[in-house]
Coordinates of C-alpha atoms in Angstrom, one line a residue:
Chain A
M1 CA 67.5 198.0 114.0
S2 CA 70.2 196.0 115.5
F3 CA 70.2 193.7 118.6
D4 CA 71.4 196.8 120.6
H5 CA 68.1 198.5 119.7
L6 CA 66.1 195.4 120.4
Q7 CA 67.8 194.9 123.8
D8 CA 67.2 198.6 124.6
Q9 CA 63.4 198.1 123.9
I10 CA 63.3 195.0 125.9
R11 CA 64.9 196.8 128.9
A12 CA 62.6 199.7 128.6
M13 CA 59.5 197.5 128.7
K14 CA 61.1 194.8 131.0
N15 CA 59.6 192.3 128.6
P16 CA 61.8 189.9 126.6
T17 CA 59.0 188.6 124.4
V18 CA 57.9 188.8 120.8
V19 CA 54.4 188.2 119.5
G20 CA 54.1 186.1 116.4
L21 CA 51.8 187.4 113.7
D22 CA 50.9 184.1 112.1
P23 CA 47.3 184.8 110.9
K24 CA 46.0 181.3 110.3
P25 CA 42.3 181.7 109.3
E26 CA 41.0 180.0 112.5
Y27 CA 43.0 182.6 114.6
V28 CA 41.1 185.5 113.2
P29 CA 37.9 186.4 115.2
P30 CA 34.7 185.6 113.3
H31 CA 33.4 189.1 113.3
I32 CA 36.5 190.4 111.5
L33 CA 36.4 187.7 108.9
Q34 CA 32.7 188.2 108.3
A35 CA 32.9 192.0 107.9
C36 CA 35.8 191.6 105.4
Y37 CA 34.1 188.9 103.4
E38 CA 31.0 191.1 103.2
E39 CA 33.0 194.1 102.1
F40 CA 35.6 192.5 99.8
G41 CA 34.3 189.0 99.1
A42 CA 34.9 185.6 100.5
N43 CA 38.1 185.2 98.6
L44 CA 41.8 186.1 98.7
A45 CA 41.0 189.8 98.8
G46 CA 38.6 189.5 101.7
A47 CA 41.0 187.2 103.6
V48 CA 43.9 189.6 103.3
H49 CA 41.9 192.5 104.6
A50 CA 40.8 190.4 107.6
V51 CA 44.3 189.5 108.3
Y52 CA 45.5 193.0 108.2
R53 CA 42.7 194.3 110.3
F54 CA 43.4 191.6 112.9
N55 CA 47.2 192.3 112.9
C56 CA 46.6 196.1 113.4
G57 CA 44.2 195.5 116.2
L58 CA 46.7 193.2 117.9
M59 CA 49.5 195.7 117.4
D60 CA 47.3 198.6 118.7
A61 CA 46.6 196.6 121.9
L62 CA 50.2 195.6 122.6
S63 CA 52.5 198.4 121.6
D64 CA 53.2 199.8 125.1
I65 CA 54.0 196.4 126.6
V66 CA 55.5 194.2 123.8
P67 CA 58.7 195.3 122.1
A68 CA 58.7 193.1 119.0
V69 CA 56.5 191.3 116.5
K70 CA 57.3 188.4 114.2
P71 CA 55.2 187.9 111.1
Q72 CA 55.4 184.4 109.6
S73 CA 55.7 184.7 105.9
A74 CA 53.9 181.4 105.1
Y75 CA 50.5 182.7 106.2
Y76 CA 50.9 185.7 103.8
E77 CA 52.3 183.7 100.9
R78 CA 49.3 181.4 101.0
L79 CA 47.2 184.4 100.2
G80 CA 49.3 185.1 97.1
W81 CA 50.6 188.5 96.0
R82 CA 47.8 190.2 97.9
G83 CA 49.0 188.5 101.1
M84 CA 52.6 189.8 100.4
K85 CA 51.2 193.3 99.9
M86 CA 49.5 193.0 103.3
L87 CA 52.7 191.7 104.8
E88 CA 54.4 194.9 103.6
R89 CA 51.7 196.9 105.1
T90 CA 51.8 194.9 108.4
I91 CA 55.5 195.6 108.7
A92 CA 55.1 199.3 107.9
Y93 CA 52.3 199.5 110.5
A94 CA 54.5 197.7 113.1
K95 CA 57.3 200.2 112.4
E96 CA 55.0 203.1 112.9
K97 CA 54.0 201.7 116.2
G98 CA 57.6 201.3 117.3
Y99 CA 57.9 197.6 117.2
F100 CA 61.1 195.8 116.3
V101 CA 60.1 193.5 113.4
I102 CA 61.5 190.0 112.8
A103 CA 60.4 188.7 109.4
D104 CA 60.2 185.0 110.0
V105 CA 61.0 183.9 106.5
K106 CA 63.7 181.2 107.1
R107 CA 65.2 181.9 103.7
G108 CA 68.3 180.0 102.7
D109 CA 70.1 180.4 99.5
I110 CA 73.6 181.3 98.2
G111 CA 75.6 184.2 96.9
S112 CA 73.7 186.6 94.8
T113 CA 70.4 184.9 95.5
A114 CA 71.0 185.3 99.3
Q115 CA 71.9 188.9 98.5
A116 CA 68.6 189.4 96.7
Y117 CA 66.7 187.9 99.7
S118 CA 68.5 190.2 102.0
E119 CA 67.7 193.2 99.8
A120 CA 64.0 192.1 99.8
W121 CA 63.7 191.7 103.6
L122 CA 66.3 194.0 105.2
G123 CA 67.9 196.2 102.6
K124 CA 67.0 198.1 99.5
T125 CA 66.6 197.2 95.9
Q126 CA 68.6 199.3 93.5
I127 CA 66.6 200.3 90.4
G128 CA 68.1 202.8 88.0
E129 CA 69.2 205.7 90.1
G130 CA 66.9 204.9 93.0
A131 CA 66.8 202.5 96.0
F132 CA 63.5 201.0 97.1
A133 CA 62.8 199.0 100.3
A134 CA 60.6 196.1 99.6
F135 CA 59.6 194.6 102.9
G136 CA 61.7 196.7 105.3
A137 CA 62.0 194.4 108.4
D138 CA 64.6 194.9 111.1
C139 CA 65.6 191.3 111.3
V140 CA 65.1 187.9 109.5
T141 CA 65.4 184.3 110.2
V142 CA 67.8 182.4 108.0
N143 CA 68.4 178.7 107.2
G144 CA 72.2 177.9 107.1
Y145 CA 72.1 174.4 105.7
M146 CA 74.0 175.6 102.7
G147 CA 76.8 177.0 104.9
S148 CA 78.3 180.4 105.2
D149 CA 77.5 181.3 101.5
A150 CA 73.9 181.4 102.7
V151 CA 74.5 183.6 105.7
N152 CA 77.2 186.1 104.7
P153 CA 75.2 188.1 102.1
F154 CA 72.6 188.7 104.8
L155 CA 75.2 189.7 107.3
D156 CA 76.7 192.2 104.8
T157 CA 73.3 193.8 104.5
C158 CA 72.9 193.8 108.3
R159 CA 76.1 195.6 108.7
A160 CA 75.3 198.2 106.0
E161 CA 71.8 198.8 107.4
D162 CA 72.3 198.3 111.1
K163 CA 70.1 195.2 111.2
C164 CA 70.4 191.6 112.3
L165 CA 69.3 188.0 111.8
F166 CA 68.7 184.7 113.4
V167 CA 70.1 181.5 112.0
L168 CA 68.2 178.3 112.7
V169 CA 70.4 176.3 115.1
K170 CA 68.2 174.0 117.3
T171 CA 64.6 174.2 116.4
S172 CA 61.6 173.5 118.7
N173 CA 59.8 171.0 116.6
P174 CA 59.6 167.2 117.4
S175 CA 61.6 166.0 114.4
S176 CA 64.4 168.7 114.8
G177 CA 66.8 166.0 116.1
E178 CA 66.6 163.9 112.9
L179 CA 69.4 166.0 111.5
Q180 CA 70.3 168.5 114.1
D181 CA 71.1 166.0 116.9
R182 CA 73.4 163.8 114.8
M183 CA 76.9 163.5 116.1
A184 CA 79.1 165.3 113.6
G185 CA 82.7 164.5 114.6
D186 CA 83.1 165.5 118.3
R187 CA 80.0 167.8 118.2
L188 CA 76.3 167.6 117.3
V189 CA 75.1 169.1 114.0
Y190 CA 73.3 172.0 115.7
Q191 CA 76.4 172.8 117.7
V192 CA 78.3 173.0 114.4
M193 CA 75.6 175.4 113.1
G194 CA 75.7 177.4 116.4
E195 CA 79.5 177.8 116.2
L196 CA 79.4 178.7 112.6
T197 CA 76.8 181.4 113.4
Q198 CA 78.8 182.9 116.2
R199 CA 82.0 182.9 114.1
L200 CA 80.3 184.6 111.1
G201 CA 78.8 187.2 113.4
G202 CA 82.0 189.2 113.8
T203 CA 82.0 192.3 115.9
A204 CA 79.7 192.5 118.9
G205 CA 77.5 195.5 119.9
K206 CA 77.2 197.3 123.2
Y207 CA 75.4 194.5 124.9
G208 CA 78.0 192.0 123.6
F209 CA 76.0 190.4 120.7
T210 CA 77.0 190.1 117.1
P211 CA 74.4 190.7 114.3
A212 CA 74.1 186.9 113.8
G213 CA 71.6 185.5 116.3
A214 CA 70.4 182.0 116.6
V215 CA 67.0 180.3 116.8
V216 CA 67.0 177.9 119.8
G217 CA 63.8 176.2 120.8
A218 CA 62.4 176.3 124.4
T219 CA 61.4 172.6 124.1
Y220 CA 64.9 171.3 124.6
P221 CA 66.0 173.3 127.7
S222 CA 69.2 171.4 128.3
D223 CA 70.4 172.1 124.8
L224 CA 69.4 175.8 125.3
Q225 CA 71.4 175.9 128.5
E226 CA 74.5 174.4 126.9
L227 CA 74.3 176.6 123.8
R228 CA 74.0 179.7 126.0
K229 CA 77.4 178.8 127.6
R230 CA 79.1 178.1 124.2
L231 CA 77.7 181.0 122.3
E232 CA 78.3 184.0 124.6
Q233 CA 78.0 186.6 121.8
T234 CA 74.8 185.1 120.1
F235 CA 71.4 186.6 120.7
F236 CA 68.7 183.9 120.9
L237 CA 65.2 183.8 119.4
V238 CA 63.3 181.2 121.4
P239 CA 60.2 179.6 120.0
G240 CA 58.3 176.8 121.7
Y241 CA 57.0 178.6 124.8
G242 CA 53.4 177.9 125.7
A243 CA 51.4 175.9 123.2
Q244 CA 54.5 173.8 122.1
G245 CA 55.2 172.9 125.8
G246 CA 58.2 175.2 126.7
T247 CA 57.8 176.9 130.2
A248 CA 59.2 180.0 131.7
A249 CA 61.5 177.8 133.8
D250 CA 62.8 176.3 130.5
V251 CA 63.4 179.6 128.7
R252 CA 65.3 181.2 131.5
Y253 CA 68.4 179.3 130.3
A254 CA 68.4 181.4 127.1
F255 CA 69.4 184.6 129.0
D256 CA 72.8 185.7 130.1
K257 CA 73.6 186.7 133.7
H258 CA 72.3 190.2 133.0
G259 CA 69.0 188.8 131.8
H260 CA 70.0 189.9 128.3
G261 CA 70.5 188.2 124.9
A262 CA 67.2 186.4 124.3
I263 CA 63.6 187.0 123.2
V264 CA 60.9 184.5 123.6
N265 CA 58.2 184.0 121.0
S266 CA 54.5 183.3 121.5
S267 CA 52.1 183.2 118.6
R268 CA 49.0 181.1 119.3
G269 CA 49.0 182.0 123.0
I270 CA 48.5 185.7 122.2
M271 CA 46.6 185.6 118.9
C272 CA 44.1 183.0 120.1
A273 CA 43.7 184.2 123.7
W274 CA 40.1 185.3 122.7
Q275 CA 39.2 181.7 122.1
K276 CA 39.3 181.0 125.8
T277 CA 37.1 183.9 127.1
G278 CA 33.8 182.7 125.6
K279 CA 33.1 186.0 123.9
N280 CA 33.5 184.8 120.3
G281 CA 36.4 187.1 119.6
E282 CA 34.8 190.5 120.3
D283 CA 37.3 190.9 123.1
Y284 CA 40.4 189.8 121.1
Q285 CA 42.4 192.9 122.0
E286 CA 41.8 192.7 125.7
A287 CA 42.4 189.0 125.7
A288 CA 45.7 189.3 123.8
R289 CA 46.8 192.1 126.1
N290 CA 46.0 190.0 129.2
A291 CA 47.8 187.0 127.7
A292 CA 50.9 189.1 126.8
I293 CA 51.0 190.5 130.4
A294 CA 50.7 187.0 131.8
M295 CA 53.5 185.8 129.6
R296 CA 55.7 188.7 130.5
D297 CA 55.1 188.2 134.2
D298 CA 55.6 184.4 134.0
I299 CA 59.0 184.9 132.4
R300 CA 60.0 187.7 134.9
Q301 CA 59.5 185.2 137.7
F302 CA 62.7 183.5 136.4
V303 CA 64.5 186.3 134.5
T304 CA 65.6 189.7 135.9
I305 CA 66.5 192.1 133.2
A306 CA 69.4 194.5 134.2
Chain B
M1 CA 52.4 167.6 87.7
S2 CA 54.4 164.8 89.1
F3 CA 57.8 163.5 88.2
D4 CA 56.1 161.1 85.9
H5 CA 54.8 164.0 83.9
L6 CA 58.2 165.7 84.0
Q7 CA 59.9 162.6 82.8
D8 CA 57.4 162.2 80.0
Q9 CA 58.1 165.8 78.9
I10 CA 61.9 165.2 79.1
R11 CA 61.5 162.1 77.0
A12 CA 59.3 163.8 74.4
M13 CA 61.9 166.6 73.9
K14 CA 64.9 164.4 74.6
N15 CA 66.1 167.2 76.8
P16 CA 66.7 166.8 80.6
T17 CA 67.3 170.5 81.3
V18 CA 65.4 173.3 83.1
V19 CA 66.0 177.0 82.5
G20 CA 66.2 179.1 85.6
L21 CA 64.2 182.3 85.5
D22 CA 66.4 184.3 87.9
P23 CA 65.9 187.9 86.6
K24 CA 68.7 189.8 88.1
P25 CA 68.6 193.3 86.8
E26 CA 71.8 192.9 84.8
Y27 CA 70.4 189.9 83.1
V28 CA 67.6 191.8 81.5
P29 CA 68.5 193.3 78.0
P30 CA 68.8 197.1 78.1
H31 CA 66.1 197.7 75.5
I32 CA 63.5 195.9 77.6
L33 CA 64.5 197.7 80.8
Q34 CA 64.5 201.1 79.1
A35 CA 61.1 200.6 77.5
C36 CA 59.6 199.5 80.8
Y37 CA 61.2 202.4 82.8
E38 CA 59.8 204.8 80.2
E39 CA 56.4 203.3 80.3
F40 CA 56.0 202.6 84.0
G41 CA 58.8 204.5 85.7
A42 CA 62.3 203.7 86.9
N43 CA 61.0 202.1 90.0
L44 CA 59.6 198.8 91.3
A45 CA 56.7 199.0 88.9
G46 CA 58.9 199.5 85.9
A47 CA 61.3 196.7 87.1
V48 CA 58.6 194.1 87.4
H49 CA 57.2 194.8 84.0
A50 CA 60.7 194.4 82.5
V51 CA 61.2 191.1 84.3
Y52 CA 57.9 189.8 83.1
R53 CA 58.5 190.9 79.6
F54 CA 61.9 189.2 79.6
N55 CA 60.5 186.0 81.2
C56 CA 57.8 185.7 78.6
G57 CA 60.2 186.4 75.7
L58 CA 62.5 183.6 77.0
M59 CA 59.6 181.2 77.4
D60 CA 58.3 182.0 74.0
A61 CA 61.7 181.2 72.5
L62 CA 62.2 177.9 74.3
S63 CA 58.9 176.2 74.7
D64 CA 59.4 173.6 72.0
I65 CA 62.8 172.5 73.2
V66 CA 63.0 173.0 77.0
P67 CA 60.5 171.0 79.2
A68 CA 60.8 173.0 82.4
V69 CA 61.4 176.4 84.0
K70 CA 62.6 177.3 87.5
P71 CA 61.8 180.8 88.7
Q72 CA 64.0 181.7 91.7
S73 CA 61.7 183.5 94.3
A74 CA 64.4 185.8 95.7
Y75 CA 64.6 187.9 92.5
Y76 CA 60.8 188.5 92.7
E77 CA 60.7 189.1 96.4
R78 CA 63.3 191.9 96.1
L79 CA 60.7 193.7 94.0
G80 CA 58.2 193.5 96.8
W81 CA 54.5 192.5 96.4
R82 CA 54.6 193.6 92.7
G83 CA 57.4 191.1 92.2
M84 CA 55.3 188.4 93.7
K85 CA 52.4 189.3 91.5
M86 CA 54.7 189.1 88.5
L87 CA 55.9 185.7 89.8
E88 CA 52.3 184.5 89.8
R89 CA 51.9 185.7 86.3
T90 CA 55.2 184.2 85.2
I91 CA 54.1 180.8 86.5
A92 CA 50.7 181.1 84.9
Y93 CA 52.3 182.0 81.5
A94 CA 54.7 179.1 81.9
K95 CA 51.8 176.7 82.5
E96 CA 50.0 178.1 79.4
K97 CA 53.1 177.4 77.4
G98 CA 53.2 173.8 78.7
Y99 CA 56.3 174.1 80.9
F100 CA 56.7 172.0 84.1
V101 CA 57.3 174.7 86.7
I102 CA 59.7 174.3 89.6
A103 CA 59.3 177.2 92.1
D104 CA 62.8 177.5 93.6
V105 CA 61.7 178.8 97.0
K106 CA 63.8 176.6 99.4
R107 CA 61.1 177.0 102.1
G108 CA 61.7 175.2 105.3
D109 CA 59.3 175.3 108.3
I110 CA 57.3 173.0 110.3
G111 CA 53.8 171.6 110.8
S112 CA 51.0 174.0 110.0
T113 CA 53.5 176.6 108.7
A114 CA 54.9 174.1 106.2
Q115 CA 51.3 173.3 105.3
A116 CA 50.7 177.0 104.6
Y117 CA 53.8 177.2 102.4
S118 CA 52.6 174.1 100.5
E119 CA 49.2 175.6 100.0
A120 CA 50.9 178.8 98.7
W121 CA 53.1 177.1 96.2
L122 CA 51.6 173.8 95.2
G123 CA 48.1 173.6 96.5
K124 CA 45.0 175.7 97.3
T125 CA 44.1 178.0 100.0
Q126 CA 40.7 177.4 101.5
I127 CA 38.7 180.5 102.2
G128 CA 35.1 180.2 103.2
E129 CA 33.5 177.8 100.7
G130 CA 36.1 178.4 98.0
A131 CA 39.6 177.2 97.3
F132 CA 42.1 179.5 95.6
A133 CA 45.5 178.6 94.1
A134 CA 48.1 181.3 95.0
F135 CA 51.2 180.6 93.0
G136 CA 50.2 177.3 91.4
A137 CA 53.6 175.7 90.6
D138 CA 54.1 172.0 89.9
C139 CA 57.1 171.5 92.2
V140 CA 59.1 173.3 94.9
T141 CA 62.4 173.2 96.5
V142 CA 62.4 172.5 100.3
N143 CA 65.0 172.8 103.0
G144 CA 64.9 169.9 105.4
Y145 CA 67.2 171.2 108.2
M146 CA 64.2 171.0 110.6
G147 CA 63.6 167.3 109.8
S148 CA 60.6 165.4 108.5
D149 CA 58.2 167.9 110.1
A150 CA 59.4 170.3 107.4
V151 CA 58.9 167.9 104.5
N152 CA 55.8 165.8 105.2
P153 CA 53.2 168.7 105.0
F154 CA 54.6 169.4 101.5
L155 CA 54.4 165.7 100.6
D156 CA 50.8 165.5 101.7
T157 CA 50.0 168.3 99.3
C158 CA 52.0 166.7 96.6
R159 CA 50.1 163.5 97.0
A160 CA 46.7 165.3 97.0
E161 CA 47.5 167.4 94.0
D162 CA 49.8 165.0 92.0
K163 CA 52.8 167.3 92.4
C164 CA 56.4 166.9 93.7
L165 CA 59.3 168.5 95.4
F166 CA 63.1 168.6 95.8
V167 CA 64.8 168.6 99.2
L168 CA 68.2 170.2 99.4
V169 CA 70.6 167.4 99.9
K170 CA 74.1 168.3 98.5
T171 CA 74.1 171.8 97.2
S172 CA 76.5 173.1 94.5
N173 CA 78.0 176.1 96.4
P174 CA 81.6 176.3 97.7
S175 CA 80.6 176.3 101.4
S176 CA 78.1 173.5 101.1
G177 CA 80.5 171.1 102.9
E178 CA 80.7 173.2 106.1
L179 CA 77.6 171.4 107.3
Q180 CA 76.7 168.9 104.6
D181 CA 80.0 167.1 104.5
R182 CA 80.4 166.6 108.3
M183 CA 80.6 163.0 109.4
A184 CA 77.4 162.2 111.2
G185 CA 77.9 158.7 112.8
D186 CA 78.8 156.4 109.9
R187 CA 77.5 158.7 107.2
L188 CA 77.8 162.3 106.1
V189 CA 75.2 164.9 106.9
Y190 CA 74.0 165.1 103.2
Q191 CA 73.7 161.4 103.1
V192 CA 71.5 161.4 106.1
M193 CA 69.4 164.1 104.4
G194 CA 69.3 162.1 101.2
E195 CA 68.1 158.9 103.0
L196 CA 65.5 160.8 104.9
T197 CA 64.2 162.2 101.6
Q198 CA 64.0 158.8 100.0
R199 CA 62.3 157.3 103.0
L200 CA 59.7 160.1 103.3
G201 CA 59.0 159.9 99.6
G202 CA 56.9 156.7 99.9
T203 CA 55.4 155.1 96.8
A204 CA 57.2 155.5 93.5
G205 CA 55.5 156.4 90.2
K206 CA 55.8 154.7 86.8
Y207 CA 59.4 155.7 86.2
G208 CA 60.3 154.5 89.7
F209 CA 60.6 157.9 91.5
T210 CA 58.8 159.1 94.6
P211 CA 57.4 162.6 94.9
A212 CA 60.3 163.5 97.1
G213 CA 63.3 164.5 94.9
A214 CA 66.7 165.8 95.9
V215 CA 68.8 168.8 94.9
V216 CA 72.3 167.5 94.2
G217 CA 74.9 169.8 92.7
A218 CA 76.9 169.1 89.6
T219 CA 80.0 170.6 91.2
Y220 CA 80.7 167.6 93.4
P221 CA 80.4 164.8 90.7
S222 CA 81.7 161.9 93.0
D223 CA 79.0 162.8 95.6
L224 CA 76.5 162.9 92.8
Q225 CA 77.5 159.4 91.5
E226 CA 77.4 157.9 95.0
L227 CA 74.0 159.5 95.8
R228 CA 72.6 158.1 92.5
K229 CA 73.5 154.6 93.7
R230 CA 72.1 155.0 97.2
L231 CA 68.9 156.8 96.2
E232 CA 67.4 154.8 93.4
Q233 CA 63.9 156.2 93.8
T234 CA 64.9 159.8 94.1
F235 CA 64.6 162.3 91.2
F236 CA 67.5 164.8 91.1
L237 CA 67.5 168.5 90.4
V238 CA 71.1 169.3 89.4
P239 CA 72.3 172.9 89.7
G240 CA 75.9 174.0 89.1
Y241 CA 76.2 173.2 85.3
G242 CA 78.0 175.8 83.3
A243 CA 78.8 179.1 85.0
Q244 CA 79.4 177.3 88.4
G245 CA 81.8 174.9 86.8
G246 CA 79.9 171.6 86.4
T247 CA 80.3 169.9 83.0
A248 CA 78.1 167.5 81.0
A249 CA 80.6 164.8 81.9
D250 CA 79.9 165.5 85.6
V251 CA 76.1 165.6 85.4
R252 CA 75.8 162.3 83.6
Y253 CA 76.2 160.6 87.0
A254 CA 72.8 162.1 88.0
F255 CA 70.9 159.8 85.6
D256 CA 69.9 156.2 86.0
K257 CA 70.7 153.5 83.4
H258 CA 67.7 154.6 81.3
G259 CA 68.9 158.2 81.3
H260 CA 66.0 159.1 83.6
G261 CA 65.7 160.6 87.0
A262 CA 67.4 163.9 86.7
I263 CA 67.1 167.4 85.4
V264 CA 70.0 169.8 85.0
N265 CA 69.5 173.5 85.6
S266 CA 71.1 176.5 83.8
S267 CA 70.1 180.0 84.6
R268 CA 72.9 182.5 83.7
G269 CA 74.0 180.4 80.7
I270 CA 70.6 180.8 79.0
M271 CA 69.3 184.1 80.3
C272 CA 72.6 185.9 79.7
A273 CA 73.5 184.2 76.4
W274 CA 72.8 187.6 74.7
Q275 CA 75.7 189.2 76.5
K276 CA 78.2 187.2 74.4
T277 CA 76.9 188.0 70.9
G278 CA 77.7 191.7 70.8
K279 CA 74.2 192.8 69.9
N280 CA 73.3 194.4 73.2
G281 CA 70.4 192.1 73.9
E282 CA 68.3 192.7 70.8
D283 CA 68.8 189.0 69.9
Y284 CA 68.2 187.7 73.5
Q285 CA 65.6 185.1 72.3
E286 CA 67.8 183.7 69.5
A287 CA 70.8 183.7 71.8
A288 CA 68.9 181.9 74.6
R289 CA 67.6 179.3 72.1
N290 CA 71.0 178.6 70.7
A291 CA 72.4 178.3 74.2
A292 CA 69.6 175.9 75.3
I293 CA 70.2 173.7 72.2
A294 CA 74.0 173.7 72.9
M295 CA 73.4 172.6 76.5
R296 CA 70.9 169.9 75.5
D297 CA 73.3 168.6 72.9
D298 CA 76.3 168.8 75.3
I299 CA 74.4 166.6 77.9
R300 CA 73.2 164.2 75.2
Q301 CA 76.8 163.4 74.4
F302 CA 76.9 161.6 77.8
V303 CA 73.3 160.7 78.5
T304 CA 70.9 158.7 76.3
I305 CA 67.3 159.0 77.3
A306 CA 65.3 155.8 76.8

């Protein structure tokens, strides 16, 4: 699905947020872990079943209020091929539930290798006479350090499949400035990356956004504000809200005058909401739902979605 | 294994090259594809068996003359979880055969996510009381666009497990300059990345190289020469030889005065050598071996390994 579809879903729910599915072991409620270790063993097989059960429970609890989920590939890769199988199943379940799925893979490679990645995550793999979708997400994150050679093969797949991507532009982490904030000629490195992204994006959809979005962190709100002005046709994925320190007042700068063009991520704040209720995770679904509603309402104080 | 081990193996074989295992479908000899499609189906399952059989055949043919292999994750991911399982098996087979294994994954993420990636590819995943190696490579490629937060968690794992990594510094592709060649203050962006890499690397091993290596393409030989001078403690992975246009005369600049500190990659040139002999791939092992020997001898015209 394209950014048009994502924006439609955001408008329908009046909620411009995405829930990260980053199943670190300590995020999974103990009763789920224990049950899966008993059933499948305290090993990689047990861990992947626990992760999948937790993911599905979260998605069941949130599907009428949250438009999108964003699984983080690293937490599945650390569980080996079984983790990747469970990531496929997580994405398939999310699609069944109607979520827009952003695969947070931050892949960055060139030419035919970038094409292979785009087939893996967004497109289809041709084998003999058949075409097979491997992971089947709607959208991916892409690292553009290698230049347009790393982004264009993904964009070709996006155009063929009506999908979209986010290029890392200004990330939310403390050391992001070491490279991204360097002065490169008359602009900063992240501005160069932002302009490259908008230029490569090409034709805009019905809401005015190209298939090439940008990751811009909530933790640097003045950069966010300035990028919103420069990159009018670029949809933003905004990490850094909540646990990393970004506030609703900060993230409002990511949106255009219609309240469109951005989606704000929260992972820990939703997945770990159960850790604050004193019920040892038995109430993880209710806790996640309450946290997702609180986040939505927090952002709606500052953003009105037309 | 660390760069000390890699350099030991290079010295023993007098061959500073690594063979890429990038199994694009058109690289696999037709008789292998056909046999696997017949046995397992013309689908993802058939394709992964063909890839694995081809990989093992290549590794069987080269293990006494080539010190290292570099599987490219994209070509396994496009085959879904089955591809990732076959990547695990490819790495395990390579280790059995004594190869140093560089997982070309170009991962780039921050903090606990980078840690999860480093567990996946280099380290171990803790589950309950046990620790499980997912992919078990010796070395990975890392994208440092997000700064030291993206590199340090990998380096922590490298130090704990006696392993190493390569940060993308100056890549071999045509558009690499769009970002990497920008003037950033008094230096270019790729120079900033190179210096960051060397600084983060810390203590050097017996050959004088830290666990933080750098990817520097053969296609920009003057950049390669200048980086070799600036980054004395940085081991180089050099793509771009052969099909991409880099020559042995170009890659010699990657080596220090002892002929140490670099390894040159070839993927297509070795994997597809069978396409030039007119035998429809039946001789793919012999063709790969002849091509690997020719590459080794070509580079040895310009590089003497102490």
